[in-house]
Amino acid sequence: MVGGELYAHSANEAGVRHALEDHLRGSAALARRFGEVFGAGEIAAYLALVHDVGKGTCLWQEGLERAEKAKGRVGVPHKGAGSVLAAQYVGKPFAALVHGHHGGLPDRDRIREELLALAGEAPDAVAAREAVTAVQALVPEIVPPGRLPLPAWLRGLKPGDGPLGVEMLSRMLFSTLVDADYLDTAAHFADQPVHVRPDADVAGLHKRFEERRRSFIADREPGAVDTVREEIYQQVVAAATGAPGMYVLHVPTGGGKTLASMGFALRHAAEHILHRVVVAVPFISITEQNAQVYRQMLDPAEGEHGEPVVLEHHSSADLDGDGTARWARLAAENWDAPVVVTTTVQLFQSLFDRRPSAMRKLHRLAGSVIVLDEVQALPDRLLAPILSALRSLVDHFGATVVFASATQPEFWRMPELEGAARLEMVRNVEELFARLRRVEYTWRLEDGQTWDALARDMVAEPERQVLAVVNTTVDAARLHRAVTEATAAAGDDDVRVLHLSTRMTAGHRRAVIGEVRERLTLGLPTLVVSTSLIEAGVDLDFPCVYRAMAPAESMQQAAGRCNRDGRGERGRVVIVRPADGGFPKDKAYRAARDATGLHFGPELSDPDDLAALSRYYADRYSAQGSDGRAFGKAIQDLRRDLDFPGVAAEFQMIEEDHTTPVVVLRDGVTAPERDRIERDIGRLRDGLPCGPGALRRLQPHTAALPRREAEEAVRAHLARPITGDLVEWLGHYDEQRGLDRDQPEDRTQFVV
């Protein structure tokens, strides 16, 4: 403490310390702005106002002086005073927000113990009271005349839903607090004013989108389905005038869902004065594809003024360069952009996380349009918390949610959506599916279909452009090898045989998808073997598709890669049952596979039959519903207990126990890039600070292996650990199939 002043942070580059009063008031003003979007501005401001009150003790201020001289950390706890104030004037559950504003949200028992200790005479309790007295002299509002009122909607919840309401409100308020704290602190050290992007002119963005969409349509080669796509688009955009809520965009594959959903979102946001559009899709490849389309439609054109509009946020987005990449890096921290394109993993892992860095962005979901593309890919085992949270965002935080897919799950059968209005965006869905039916299904489910036999069938197809989709990465590698050998045996040198699976690095997969798209456009003979990663939204158009028997939605999505633009009379989708084919072993997949067998097949329905799909989902869900842990119900119990660490541990969009990320230095990597990758690996392995940028830079060079295979590879010295479960590959990487388990070099090393 110098001259009676209290400080929050050490001197910045200009030599100026951050006054504690300025930091508390500045953070409170930002948090109020963020919280007002969902009607909790006063509470958000108060929590930010008291979060660093504990820095008002002599001990902490002396520690700051020592830390400045030693260029180290203060090392004196400061969260107790604010936690006590939050408990007293907002409510005990909300003390967790102040307590966790650096280390993450704790569980209820931890907060109960902390508050009990702070009510006594222990040194921390005495320090908390000292801090309140000192800071109150500068910021008297930290001790208001009475408790702050909580949002009225909390009192109207059913008894079982009340704790879930408190939990979601806590998450959103925590987001306003940590974002405000980060922004105000960063502005001090940068010696600049706090920068928060002004509200976007959504109406202007909608106008720009419409103008560019018309130009886009005029420039492209017309297809047979364009008339229907335009009808769909106009219906969807007309639905945008409806009230905020939970909307269903159910159109066939190839129906123009990408443009229609954004057209709806922008008009709906303009009509209802919402603040942004968040689009979440299941796979990075679709994120990149959609983000590129939206940038063309919405970002300032060359020579136009204005900041970028579209933020692409996922693990492999380039956020580390110069220019607009710097804007993207800053905006990605808290989604301060009018349009955010991300992955469902990024969205929901952040929503159920407990760490400040992951949760900063959550308050941006309030007052937003959230478009969930390819919702059939949401995991059954997490539907209860996902649907519960989405409904809460709609009912209490001013959001609108769009469920977009050609294969709409029966979410309204779930208790979490009981009583919620299902708002349809298009009329006569069955008629649309009939008009846009572009394929015929052929069922070849006889036993004994070997990979060699299937390969010969593919090579013999007259279309000479064939996609085969199988259920596992091992199946994909084996069928690809068989097709390669069959093509060579047929003496057809013009055919290109390509492979796609997560055993290839992300950059490798992107390059292959680009090559496939180019060859299809040029009409060149192309045979592709892929796992299901190609099904959800990857914009490719084959005249013939083979699909290994799978859950109904997967077969329908595979069919969406066939005759997509309707340029032929009818494409052919051949459903096969390979003799040696594998499939995932989890309970949800088994339920889906069993329900598929009841409703789809040669004597039953095709996957495009909407009535059969509805019955399929009913049977699929009921087969899992007797388990008390089904659909993530155990996570809901943890949420009711305000066990934030427990929720974060249990909620895993990607089941990390099943796969291991593997960094691969491919032969084609340039020398400068190889040096950069090796530096990143070295820093991660040595535990040196390198921020999230290192992992992000490694993502294009990362493939995935089953956990057991990766462990066996490490023992066999074909891989070595980097950090956590991330490993570096030292063995052979096939330039067609990636980490192929059946390569001769590795055959004896891996567990079969």
mmCIF file of C-alpha atoms in Angstrom, residues 330-676:
data_model
loop_
_atom_site.group_PDB
_atom_site.id
_atom_site.type_symbol
_atom_site.label_atom_id
_atom_site.label_comp_id
_atom_site.label_asym_id
_atom_site.label_seq_id
_atom_site.Cartn_x
_atom_site.Cartn_y
_atom_site.Cartn_z
ATOM 1 C CA LEU A 330 -9.201 -11.751 -29.317
ATOM 2 C CA ALA A 331 -12.812 -12.317 -30.336
ATOM 3 C CA ALA A 332 -12.532 -16.083 -29.876
ATOM 4 C CA GLU A 333 -11.820 -15.608 -26.175
ATOM 5 C CA ASN A 334 -15.340 -14.318 -25.572
ATOM 6 C CA TRP A 335 -17.174 -14.617 -28.920
ATOM 7 C CA ASP A 336 -17.355 -10.852 -29.338
ATOM 8 C CA ALA A 337 -18.481 -11.079 -32.954
ATOM 9 C CA PRO A 338 -21.828 -10.806 -34.785
ATOM 10 C CA VAL A 339 -21.581 -14.321 -36.283
ATOM 11 C CA VAL A 340 -19.712 -17.188 -34.640
ATOM 12 C CA VAL A 341 -19.197 -20.510 -36.424
ATOM 13 C CA THR A 342 -17.990 -23.200 -34.045
ATOM 14 C CA THR A 343 -18.307 -26.898 -33.278
ATOM 15 C CA THR A 344 -20.894 -28.507 -31.040
ATOM 16 C CA VAL A 345 -17.970 -29.813 -28.973
ATOM 17 C CA GLN A 346 -16.697 -26.264 -28.390
ATOM 18 C CA LEU A 347 -20.191 -24.977 -27.602
ATOM 19 C CA PHE A 348 -21.360 -27.622 -25.149
ATOM 20 C CA GLN A 349 -18.009 -28.385 -23.514
ATOM 21 C CA SER A 350 -17.770 -24.670 -22.716
ATOM 22 C CA LEU A 351 -21.345 -24.580 -21.467
ATOM 23 C CA PHE A 352 -20.703 -27.360 -18.954
ATOM 24 C CA ASP A 353 -17.113 -26.462 -18.071
ATOM 25 C CA ARG A 354 -15.980 -24.857 -14.813
ATOM 26 C CA ARG A 355 -12.867 -22.963 -15.925
ATOM 27 C CA PRO A 356 -12.973 -19.174 -16.397
ATOM 28 C CA SER A 357 -11.119 -19.298 -19.717
ATOM 29 C CA ALA A 358 -13.654 -21.717 -21.202
ATOM 30 C CA MET A 359 -16.713 -19.955 -19.763
ATOM 31 C CA ARG A 360 -15.965 -16.335 -20.684
ATOM 32 C CA LYS A 361 -17.982 -16.647 -23.845
ATOM 33 C CA LEU A 362 -21.190 -18.097 -22.364
ATOM 34 C CA HIS A 363 -22.961 -14.814 -21.716
ATOM 35 C CA ARG A 364 -22.793 -14.193 -25.477
ATOM 36 C CA LEU A 365 -25.376 -16.952 -25.910
ATOM 37 C CA ALA A 366 -27.971 -14.789 -24.173
ATOM 38 C CA GLY A 367 -30.008 -12.816 -26.675
ATOM 39 C CA SER A 368 -28.585 -14.814 -29.576
ATOM 40 C CA VAL A 369 -29.832 -17.137 -32.286
ATOM 41 C CA ILE A 370 -28.163 -20.519 -31.787
ATOM 42 C CA VAL A 371 -28.236 -22.722 -34.892
ATOM 43 C CA LEU A 372 -27.426 -26.372 -34.197
ATOM 44 C CA ASP A 373 -26.633 -27.929 -37.547
ATOM 45 C CA GLU A 374 -26.784 -31.710 -38.069
ATOM 46 C CA VAL A 375 -28.438 -32.202 -34.666
ATOM 47 C CA GLN A 376 -28.749 -35.944 -35.274
ATOM 48 C CA ALA A 377 -25.063 -36.093 -34.309
ATOM 49 C CA LEU A 378 -25.708 -34.960 -30.720
ATOM 50 C CA PRO A 379 -24.834 -37.937 -28.481
ATOM 51 C CA ASP A 380 -27.783 -39.738 -26.863
ATOM 52 C CA ARG A 381 -25.798 -40.156 -23.648
ATOM 53 C CA LEU A 382 -25.776 -36.351 -23.093
ATOM 54 C CA LEU A 383 -29.215 -35.350 -24.354
ATOM 55 C CA ALA A 384 -30.693 -34.615 -20.916
ATOM 56 C CA PRO A 385 -28.209 -31.859 -19.951
ATOM 57 C CA ILE A 386 -27.971 -30.529 -23.511
ATOM 58 C CA LEU A 387 -31.724 -30.162 -24.031
ATOM 59 C CA SER A 388 -32.234 -28.871 -20.498
ATOM 60 C CA ALA A 389 -29.612 -26.166 -20.989
ATOM 61 C CA LEU A 390 -30.947 -25.175 -24.402
ATOM 62 C CA ARG A 391 -34.448 -24.847 -23.042
ATOM 63 C CA SER A 392 -33.173 -22.699 -20.188
ATOM 64 C CA LEU A 393 -31.344 -20.421 -22.647
ATOM 65 C CA VAL A 394 -34.598 -19.964 -24.573
ATOM 66 C CA ASP A 395 -36.952 -19.621 -21.609
ATOM 67 C CA HIS A 396 -34.813 -17.416 -19.373
ATOM 68 C CA PHE A 397 -31.920 -15.894 -21.323
ATOM 69 C CA GLY A 398 -33.573 -14.541 -24.465
ATOM 70 C CA ALA A 399 -32.109 -17.010 -26.964
ATOM 71 C CA THR A 400 -33.680 -18.722 -29.936
ATOM 72 C CA VAL A 401 -32.502 -22.230 -30.840
ATOM 73 C CA VAL A 402 -32.720 -23.823 -34.292
ATOM 74 C CA PHE A 403 -32.505 -27.620 -34.610
ATOM 75 C CA ALA A 404 -31.389 -28.152 -38.219
ATOM 76 C CA SER A 405 -31.117 -31.536 -39.914
ATOM 77 C CA ALA A 406 -32.498 -33.726 -42.647
ATOM 78 C CA THR A 407 -32.772 -36.425 -39.971
ATOM 79 C CA GLN A 408 -34.623 -34.796 -37.090
ATOM 80 C CA PRO A 409 -34.385 -36.749 -33.835
ATOM 81 C CA GLU A 410 -37.538 -36.949 -31.715
ATOM 82 C CA PHE A 411 -36.252 -34.566 -29.059
ATOM 83 C CA TRP A 412 -39.746 -33.623 -27.975
ATOM 84 C CA ARG A 413 -40.198 -37.152 -26.646
ATOM 85 C CA MET A 414 -37.635 -36.273 -23.985
ATOM 86 C CA PRO A 415 -38.895 -34.942 -20.626
ATOM 87 C CA GLU A 416 -36.544 -31.952 -20.852
ATOM 88 C CA LEU A 417 -38.673 -30.494 -23.666
ATOM 89 C CA GLU A 418 -42.055 -31.424 -22.217
ATOM 90 C CA GLY A 419 -44.463 -28.534 -22.756
ATOM 91 C CA ALA A 420 -42.078 -26.565 -24.955
ATOM 92 C CA ALA A 421 -43.493 -25.352 -28.254
ATOM 93 C CA ARG A 422 -42.010 -27.038 -31.328
ATOM 94 C CA LEU A 423 -41.922 -24.292 -33.970
ATOM 95 C CA GLU A 424 -41.741 -25.722 -37.494
ATOM 96 C CA MET A 425 -40.017 -23.566 -40.093
ATOM 97 C CA VAL A 426 -41.273 -25.272 -43.256
ATOM 98 C CA ARG A 427 -44.648 -26.676 -44.225
ATOM 99 C CA ASN A 428 -45.425 -30.088 -45.694
ATOM 100 C CA VAL A 429 -42.102 -31.708 -44.846
ATOM 101 C CA GLU A 430 -43.267 -35.062 -46.225
ATOM 102 C CA GLU A 431 -44.048 -33.440 -49.574
ATOM 103 C CA LEU A 432 -40.620 -31.803 -49.645
ATOM 104 C CA PHE A 433 -38.923 -35.145 -49.073
ATOM 105 C CA ALA A 434 -40.959 -36.630 -51.917
ATOM 106 C CA ARG A 435 -40.089 -33.782 -54.291
ATOM 107 C CA LEU A 436 -36.398 -33.855 -53.378
ATOM 108 C CA ARG A 437 -36.039 -37.611 -53.427
ATOM 109 C CA ARG A 438 -33.049 -38.106 -55.671
ATOM 110 C CA VAL A 439 -31.985 -41.669 -54.876
ATOM 111 C CA GLU A 440 -33.184 -45.250 -54.953
ATOM 112 C CA TYR A 441 -32.115 -47.664 -52.233
ATOM 113 C CA THR A 442 -30.878 -51.154 -53.030
ATOM 114 C CA TRP A 443 -30.537 -53.600 -50.132
ATOM 115 C CA ARG A 444 -27.783 -56.233 -50.311
ATOM 116 C CA LEU A 445 -27.868 -57.692 -46.836
ATOM 117 C CA GLU A 446 -26.951 -61.269 -47.636
ATOM 118 C CA ASP A 447 -24.246 -62.745 -45.441
ATOM 119 C CA GLY A 448 -20.734 -63.362 -46.627
ATOM 120 C CA GLN A 449 -19.924 -60.102 -48.426
ATOM 121 C CA THR A 450 -16.158 -59.894 -48.133
ATOM 122 C CA TRP A 451 -14.178 -56.703 -48.590
ATOM 123 C CA ASP A 452 -12.768 -58.104 -51.829
ATOM 124 C CA ALA A 453 -16.263 -58.791 -53.174
ATOM 125 C CA LEU A 454 -17.470 -55.301 -52.273
ATOM 126 C CA ALA A 455 -14.367 -53.803 -53.848
ATOM 127 C CA ARG A 456 -15.007 -55.662 -57.120
ATOM 128 C CA ASP A 457 -18.619 -54.417 -57.096
ATOM 129 C CA MET A 458 -17.481 -50.816 -56.653
ATOM 130 C CA VAL A 459 -14.919 -51.053 -59.437
ATOM 131 C CA ALA A 460 -17.559 -52.544 -61.749
ATOM 132 C CA GLU A 461 -20.084 -49.737 -61.170
ATOM 133 C CA PRO A 462 -20.751 -47.986 -64.485
ATOM 134 C CA GLU A 463 -20.837 -44.496 -62.938
ATOM 135 C CA ARG A 464 -17.095 -44.682 -62.102
ATOM 136 C CA GLN A 465 -17.653 -42.187 -59.271
ATOM 137 C CA VAL A 466 -18.526 -44.163 -56.147
ATOM 138 C CA LEU A 467 -18.439 -43.400 -52.435
ATOM 139 C CA ALA A 468 -18.408 -46.204 -49.852
ATOM 140 C CA VAL A 469 -19.091 -45.374 -46.202
ATOM 141 C CA VAL A 470 -18.260 -47.923 -43.496
ATOM 142 C CA ASN A 471 -18.587 -47.959 -39.721
ATOM 143 C CA THR A 472 -15.022 -48.097 -38.387
ATOM 144 C CA THR A 473 -11.589 -46.781 -39.289
ATOM 145 C CA VAL A 474 -10.224 -50.332 -39.568
ATOM 146 C CA ASP A 475 -13.002 -51.245 -42.017
ATOM 147 C CA ALA A 476 -12.221 -48.133 -44.078
ATOM 148 C CA ALA A 477 -8.538 -49.034 -44.380
ATOM 149 C CA ARG A 478 -9.275 -52.640 -45.348
ATOM 150 C CA LEU A 479 -11.886 -51.761 -47.952
ATOM 151 C CA HIS A 480 -9.644 -49.036 -49.381
ATOM 152 C CA ARG A 481 -6.816 -51.545 -49.771
ATOM 153 C CA ALA A 482 -9.196 -54.017 -51.434
ATOM 154 C CA VAL A 483 -10.524 -51.370 -53.851
ATOM 155 C CA THR A 484 -6.971 -50.302 -54.709
ATOM 156 C CA GLU A 485 -6.029 -53.901 -55.502
ATOM 157 C CA ALA A 486 -9.240 -54.494 -57.500
ATOM 158 C CA THR A 487 -8.620 -51.360 -59.565
ATOM 159 C CA ALA A 488 -5.069 -52.476 -60.325
ATOM 160 C CA ALA A 489 -6.322 -55.940 -61.280
ATOM 161 C CA ALA A 490 -8.839 -54.381 -63.666
ATOM 162 C CA GLY A 491 -6.044 -52.396 -65.321
ATOM 163 C CA ASP A 492 -7.941 -49.123 -64.932
ATOM 164 C CA ASP A 493 -5.207 -46.523 -64.504
ATOM 165 C CA ASP A 494 -7.606 -43.569 -64.813
ATOM 166 C CA VAL A 495 -9.380 -44.286 -61.520
ATOM 167 C CA ARG A 496 -8.221 -42.509 -58.358
ATOM 168 C CA VAL A 497 -8.898 -44.426 -55.133
ATOM 169 C CA LEU A 498 -9.044 -42.204 -52.034
ATOM 170 C CA HIS A 499 -9.544 -42.751 -48.317
ATOM 171 C CA LEU A 500 -10.943 -40.691 -45.414
ATOM 172 C CA SER A 501 -10.875 -41.447 -41.700
ATOM 173 C CA THR A 502 -9.754 -39.946 -38.409
ATOM 174 C CA ARG A 503 -6.597 -42.097 -38.609
ATOM 175 C CA MET A 504 -5.459 -39.422 -41.064
ATOM 176 C CA THR A 505 -4.396 -36.002 -39.819
ATOM 177 C CA ALA A 506 -6.921 -33.193 -40.077
ATOM 178 C CA GLY A 507 -4.839 -31.434 -42.719
ATOM 179 C CA HIS A 508 -4.544 -34.641 -44.732
ATOM 180 C CA ARG A 509 -8.331 -35.118 -44.625
ATOM 181 C CA ARG A 510 -8.967 -31.565 -45.792
ATOM 182 C CA ALA A 511 -6.611 -32.037 -48.725
ATOM 183 C CA VAL A 512 -8.351 -35.282 -49.740
ATOM 184 C CA ILE A 513 -11.820 -33.722 -49.524
ATOM 185 C CA GLY A 514 -10.583 -30.900 -51.732
ATOM 186 C CA GLU A 515 -9.208 -33.373 -54.273
ATOM 187 C CA VAL A 516 -12.441 -35.382 -54.263
ATOM 188 C CA ARG A 517 -14.515 -32.251 -54.840
ATOM 189 C CA GLU A 518 -12.321 -31.192 -57.753
ATOM 190 C CA ARG A 519 -12.392 -34.622 -59.410
ATOM 191 C CA LEU A 520 -16.147 -34.894 -59.104
ATOM 192 C CA THR A 521 -16.561 -31.473 -60.687
ATOM 193 C CA LEU A 522 -14.322 -32.485 -63.575
ATOM 194 C CA GLY A 523 -16.127 -35.798 -64.026
ATOM 195 C CA LEU A 524 -13.012 -37.865 -63.373
ATOM 196 C CA PRO A 525 -13.333 -41.508 -62.234
ATOM 197 C CA THR A 526 -13.038 -41.492 -58.449
ATOM 198 C CA LEU A 527 -13.633 -44.183 -55.826
ATOM 199 C CA VAL A 528 -13.692 -43.018 -52.199
ATOM 200 C CA VAL A 529 -13.805 -45.108 -49.031
ATOM 201 C CA SER A 530 -14.686 -43.192 -45.886
ATOM 202 C CA THR A 531 -15.942 -43.490 -42.352
ATOM 203 C CA SER A 532 -19.075 -41.609 -41.322
ATOM 204 C CA LEU A 533 -17.124 -38.338 -41.006
ATOM 205 C CA ILE A 534 -18.119 -37.608 -44.614
ATOM 206 C CA GLU A 535 -21.849 -37.872 -43.949
ATOM 207 C CA ALA A 536 -22.846 -34.823 -41.941
ATOM 208 C CA GLY A 537 -22.815 -31.784 -44.192
ATOM 209 C CA VAL A 538 -19.749 -32.416 -46.370
ATOM 210 C CA ASP A 539 -20.860 -31.020 -49.712
ATOM 211 C CA LEU A 540 -19.969 -33.794 -52.170
ATOM 212 C CA ASP A 541 -22.114 -35.242 -54.950
ATOM 213 C CA PHE A 542 -21.653 -38.876 -56.122
ATOM 214 C CA PRO A 543 -23.934 -40.714 -58.542
ATOM 215 C CA CYS A 544 -23.533 -43.934 -56.517
ATOM 216 C CA VAL A 545 -23.023 -44.499 -52.776
ATOM 217 C CA TYR A 546 -22.415 -47.737 -50.882
ATOM 218 C CA ARG A 547 -23.264 -47.693 -47.171
ATOM 219 C CA ALA A 548 -22.495 -50.427 -44.657
ATOM 220 C CA MET A 549 -25.610 -51.185 -42.593
ATOM 221 C CA ALA A 550 -25.831 -48.566 -39.834
ATOM 222 C CA PRO A 551 -28.382 -46.597 -37.794
ATOM 223 C CA ALA A 552 -31.086 -45.086 -39.961
ATOM 224 C CA GLU A 553 -29.878 -41.491 -39.712
ATOM 225 C CA SER A 554 -26.413 -42.499 -40.913
ATOM 226 C CA MET A 555 -27.849 -44.260 -43.950
ATOM 227 C CA GLN A 556 -29.988 -41.237 -44.767
ATOM 228 C CA GLN A 557 -27.037 -38.872 -44.328
ATOM 229 C CA ALA A 558 -24.888 -41.053 -46.599
ATOM 230 C CA ALA A 559 -27.662 -40.858 -49.183
ATOM 231 C CA GLY A 560 -27.323 -37.086 -48.972
ATOM 232 C CA ARG A 561 -23.932 -37.410 -50.722
ATOM 233 C CA CYS A 562 -25.677 -39.076 -53.679
ATOM 234 C CA ASN A 563 -27.136 -37.100 -56.602
ATOM 235 C CA ARG A 564 -27.089 -34.138 -54.218
ATOM 236 C CA ASP A 565 -27.847 -31.505 -56.818
ATOM 237 C CA GLY A 566 -30.337 -33.630 -58.733
ATOM 238 C CA ARG A 567 -28.360 -33.577 -61.966
ATOM 239 C CA GLY A 568 -29.230 -37.209 -62.678
ATOM 240 C CA GLU A 569 -32.604 -38.939 -62.684
ATOM 241 C CA ARG A 570 -32.001 -40.966 -59.536
ATOM 242 C CA GLY A 571 -28.785 -41.790 -57.757
ATOM 243 C CA ARG A 572 -28.195 -45.258 -56.335
ATOM 244 C CA VAL A 573 -27.622 -45.983 -52.654
ATOM 245 C CA VAL A 574 -26.564 -49.557 -51.999
ATOM 246 C CA ILE A 575 -26.917 -50.783 -48.407
ATOM 247 C CA VAL A 576 -24.557 -53.692 -47.665
ATOM 248 C CA ARG A 577 -23.648 -55.873 -44.696
ATOM 249 C CA PRO A 578 -19.917 -56.708 -44.832
ATOM 250 C CA ALA A 579 -19.074 -60.100 -43.378
ATOM 251 C CA ASP A 580 -16.146 -58.713 -41.391
ATOM 252 C CA GLY A 581 -17.582 -55.275 -40.722
ATOM 253 C CA GLY A 582 -17.271 -53.706 -37.289
ATOM 254 C CA PHE A 583 -19.337 -51.160 -35.427
ATOM 255 C CA PRO A 584 -19.133 -49.085 -32.224
ATOM 256 C CA LYS A 585 -19.851 -51.019 -29.048
ATOM 257 C CA ASP A 586 -21.577 -48.376 -26.899
ATOM 258 C CA LYS A 587 -25.143 -48.836 -25.630
ATOM 259 C CA ALA A 588 -26.649 -45.970 -27.627
ATOM 260 C CA TYR A 589 -25.257 -47.327 -30.889
ATOM 261 C CA ARG A 590 -26.588 -50.804 -30.144
ATOM 262 C CA ALA A 591 -30.030 -49.346 -29.408
ATOM 263 C CA ALA A 592 -29.948 -47.398 -32.666
ATOM 264 C CA ARG A 593 -28.794 -50.408 -34.666
ATOM 265 C CA ASP A 594 -31.470 -52.662 -33.167
ATOM 266 C CA ALA A 595 -34.213 -50.101 -33.779
ATOM 267 C CA THR A 596 -33.023 -49.705 -37.377
ATOM 268 C CA GLY A 597 -33.425 -53.430 -37.973
ATOM 269 C CA LEU A 598 -37.052 -53.215 -36.839
ATOM 270 C CA HIS A 599 -38.053 -50.521 -39.312
ATOM 271 C CA PHE A 600 -35.705 -50.405 -42.314
ATOM 272 C CA GLY A 601 -34.707 -53.011 -44.870
ATOM 273 C CA PRO A 602 -35.730 -54.772 -48.080
ATOM 274 C CA GLU A 603 -39.207 -55.714 -46.828
ATOM 275 C CA LEU A 604 -39.581 -52.632 -44.633
ATOM 276 C CA SER A 605 -39.024 -48.906 -45.172
ATOM 277 C CA ASP A 606 -36.286 -46.807 -46.732
ATOM 278 C CA PRO A 607 -34.458 -44.329 -44.459
ATOM 279 C CA ASP A 608 -36.272 -41.416 -46.151
ATOM 280 C CA ASP A 609 -39.615 -42.592 -44.721
ATOM 281 C CA LEU A 610 -40.372 -39.942 -42.085
ATOM 282 C CA ALA A 611 -43.057 -41.964 -40.317
ATOM 283 C CA ALA A 612 -40.676 -44.915 -40.005
ATOM 284 C CA LEU A 613 -37.951 -42.581 -38.707
ATOM 285 C CA SER A 614 -40.302 -41.311 -36.010
ATOM 286 C CA ARG A 615 -41.063 -44.866 -34.886
ATOM 287 C CA TYR A 616 -37.365 -45.677 -35.041
ATOM 288 C CA TYR A 617 -36.452 -42.855 -32.650
ATOM 289 C CA ALA A 618 -39.225 -43.869 -30.249
ATOM 290 C CA ASP A 619 -37.863 -47.435 -30.073
ATOM 291 C CA ARG A 620 -34.269 -46.238 -29.890
ATOM 292 C CA TYR A 621 -34.938 -43.942 -26.943
ATOM 293 C CA SER A 622 -37.155 -46.388 -25.067
ATOM 294 C CA ALA A 623 -34.414 -49.044 -25.293
ATOM 295 C CA GLN A 624 -32.136 -46.754 -23.271
ATOM 296 C CA GLY A 625 -34.636 -45.095 -20.978
ATOM 297 C CA SER A 626 -34.760 -47.652 -18.147
ATOM 298 C CA ASP A 627 -31.188 -46.904 -17.073
ATOM 299 C CA GLY A 628 -30.980 -44.215 -14.391
ATOM 300 C CA ARG A 629 -27.846 -42.886 -16.106
ATOM 301 C CA ALA A 630 -29.338 -42.884 -19.610
ATOM 302 C CA PHE A 631 -29.152 -39.668 -21.608
ATOM 303 C CA GLY A 632 -26.899 -38.024 -19.002
ATOM 304 C CA LYS A 633 -29.414 -38.003 -16.162
ATOM 305 C CA ALA A 634 -26.570 -38.448 -13.683
ATOM 306 C CA ILE A 635 -25.127 -35.152 -14.931
ATOM 307 C CA GLN A 636 -28.471 -33.497 -14.238
ATOM 308 C CA ASP A 637 -28.259 -34.727 -10.646
ATOM 309 C CA LEU A 638 -24.770 -33.208 -10.339
ATOM 310 C CA ARG A 639 -26.107 -29.943 -11.747
ATOM 311 C CA ARG A 640 -28.901 -29.892 -9.162
ATOM 312 C CA ASP A 641 -26.252 -30.374 -6.461
ATOM 313 C CA LEU A 642 -24.270 -27.423 -7.889
ATOM 314 C CA ASP A 643 -21.313 -29.765 -8.282
ATOM 315 C CA PHE A 644 -19.535 -27.852 -11.030
ATOM 316 C CA PRO A 645 -16.325 -29.949 -10.975
ATOM 317 C CA GLY A 646 -18.408 -33.133 -11.148
ATOM 318 C CA VAL A 647 -20.382 -31.868 -14.133
ATOM 319 C CA ALA A 648 -17.217 -30.818 -15.966
ATOM 320 C CA ALA A 649 -15.672 -34.240 -15.382
ATOM 321 C CA GLU A 650 -18.752 -36.189 -16.505
ATOM 322 C CA PHE A 651 -19.801 -34.075 -19.483
ATOM 323 C CA GLN A 652 -17.542 -35.186 -22.333
ATOM 324 C CA MET A 653 -18.793 -34.665 -25.890
ATOM 325 C CA ILE A 654 -15.848 -36.764 -27.074
ATOM 326 C CA GLU A 655 -15.316 -39.880 -25.011
ATOM 327 C CA GLU A 656 -11.640 -39.330 -24.284
ATOM 328 C CA ASP A 657 -11.228 -42.795 -22.779
ATOM 329 C CA HIS A 658 -11.779 -44.275 -26.234
ATOM 330 C CA THR A 659 -9.337 -42.299 -28.407
ATOM 331 C CA THR A 660 -5.915 -40.698 -28.199
ATOM 332 C CA PRO A 661 -4.757 -37.697 -30.275
ATOM 333 C CA VAL A 662 -1.574 -38.442 -32.203
ATOM 334 C CA VAL A 663 0.682 -35.767 -33.726
ATOM 335 C CA VAL A 664 2.224 -36.848 -37.026
ATOM 336 C CA LEU A 665 5.032 -35.131 -38.916
ATOM 337 C CA ARG A 666 4.213 -36.179 -42.484
ATOM 338 C CA ASP A 667 6.882 -36.346 -45.156
ATOM 339 C CA GLY A 668 5.367 -33.454 -47.105
ATOM 340 C CA VAL A 669 5.654 -30.924 -44.271
ATOM 341 C CA THR A 670 7.932 -27.997 -45.200
ATOM 342 C CA ALA A 671 11.133 -27.447 -43.252
ATOM 343 C CA PRO A 672 9.967 -24.193 -41.549
ATOM 344 C CA GLU A 673 6.679 -25.788 -40.543
ATOM 345 C CA ARG A 674 8.471 -28.895 -39.290
ATOM 346 C CA ASP A 675 10.711 -26.704 -37.122
ATOM 347 C CA ARG A 676 7.693 -24.915 -35.682
#
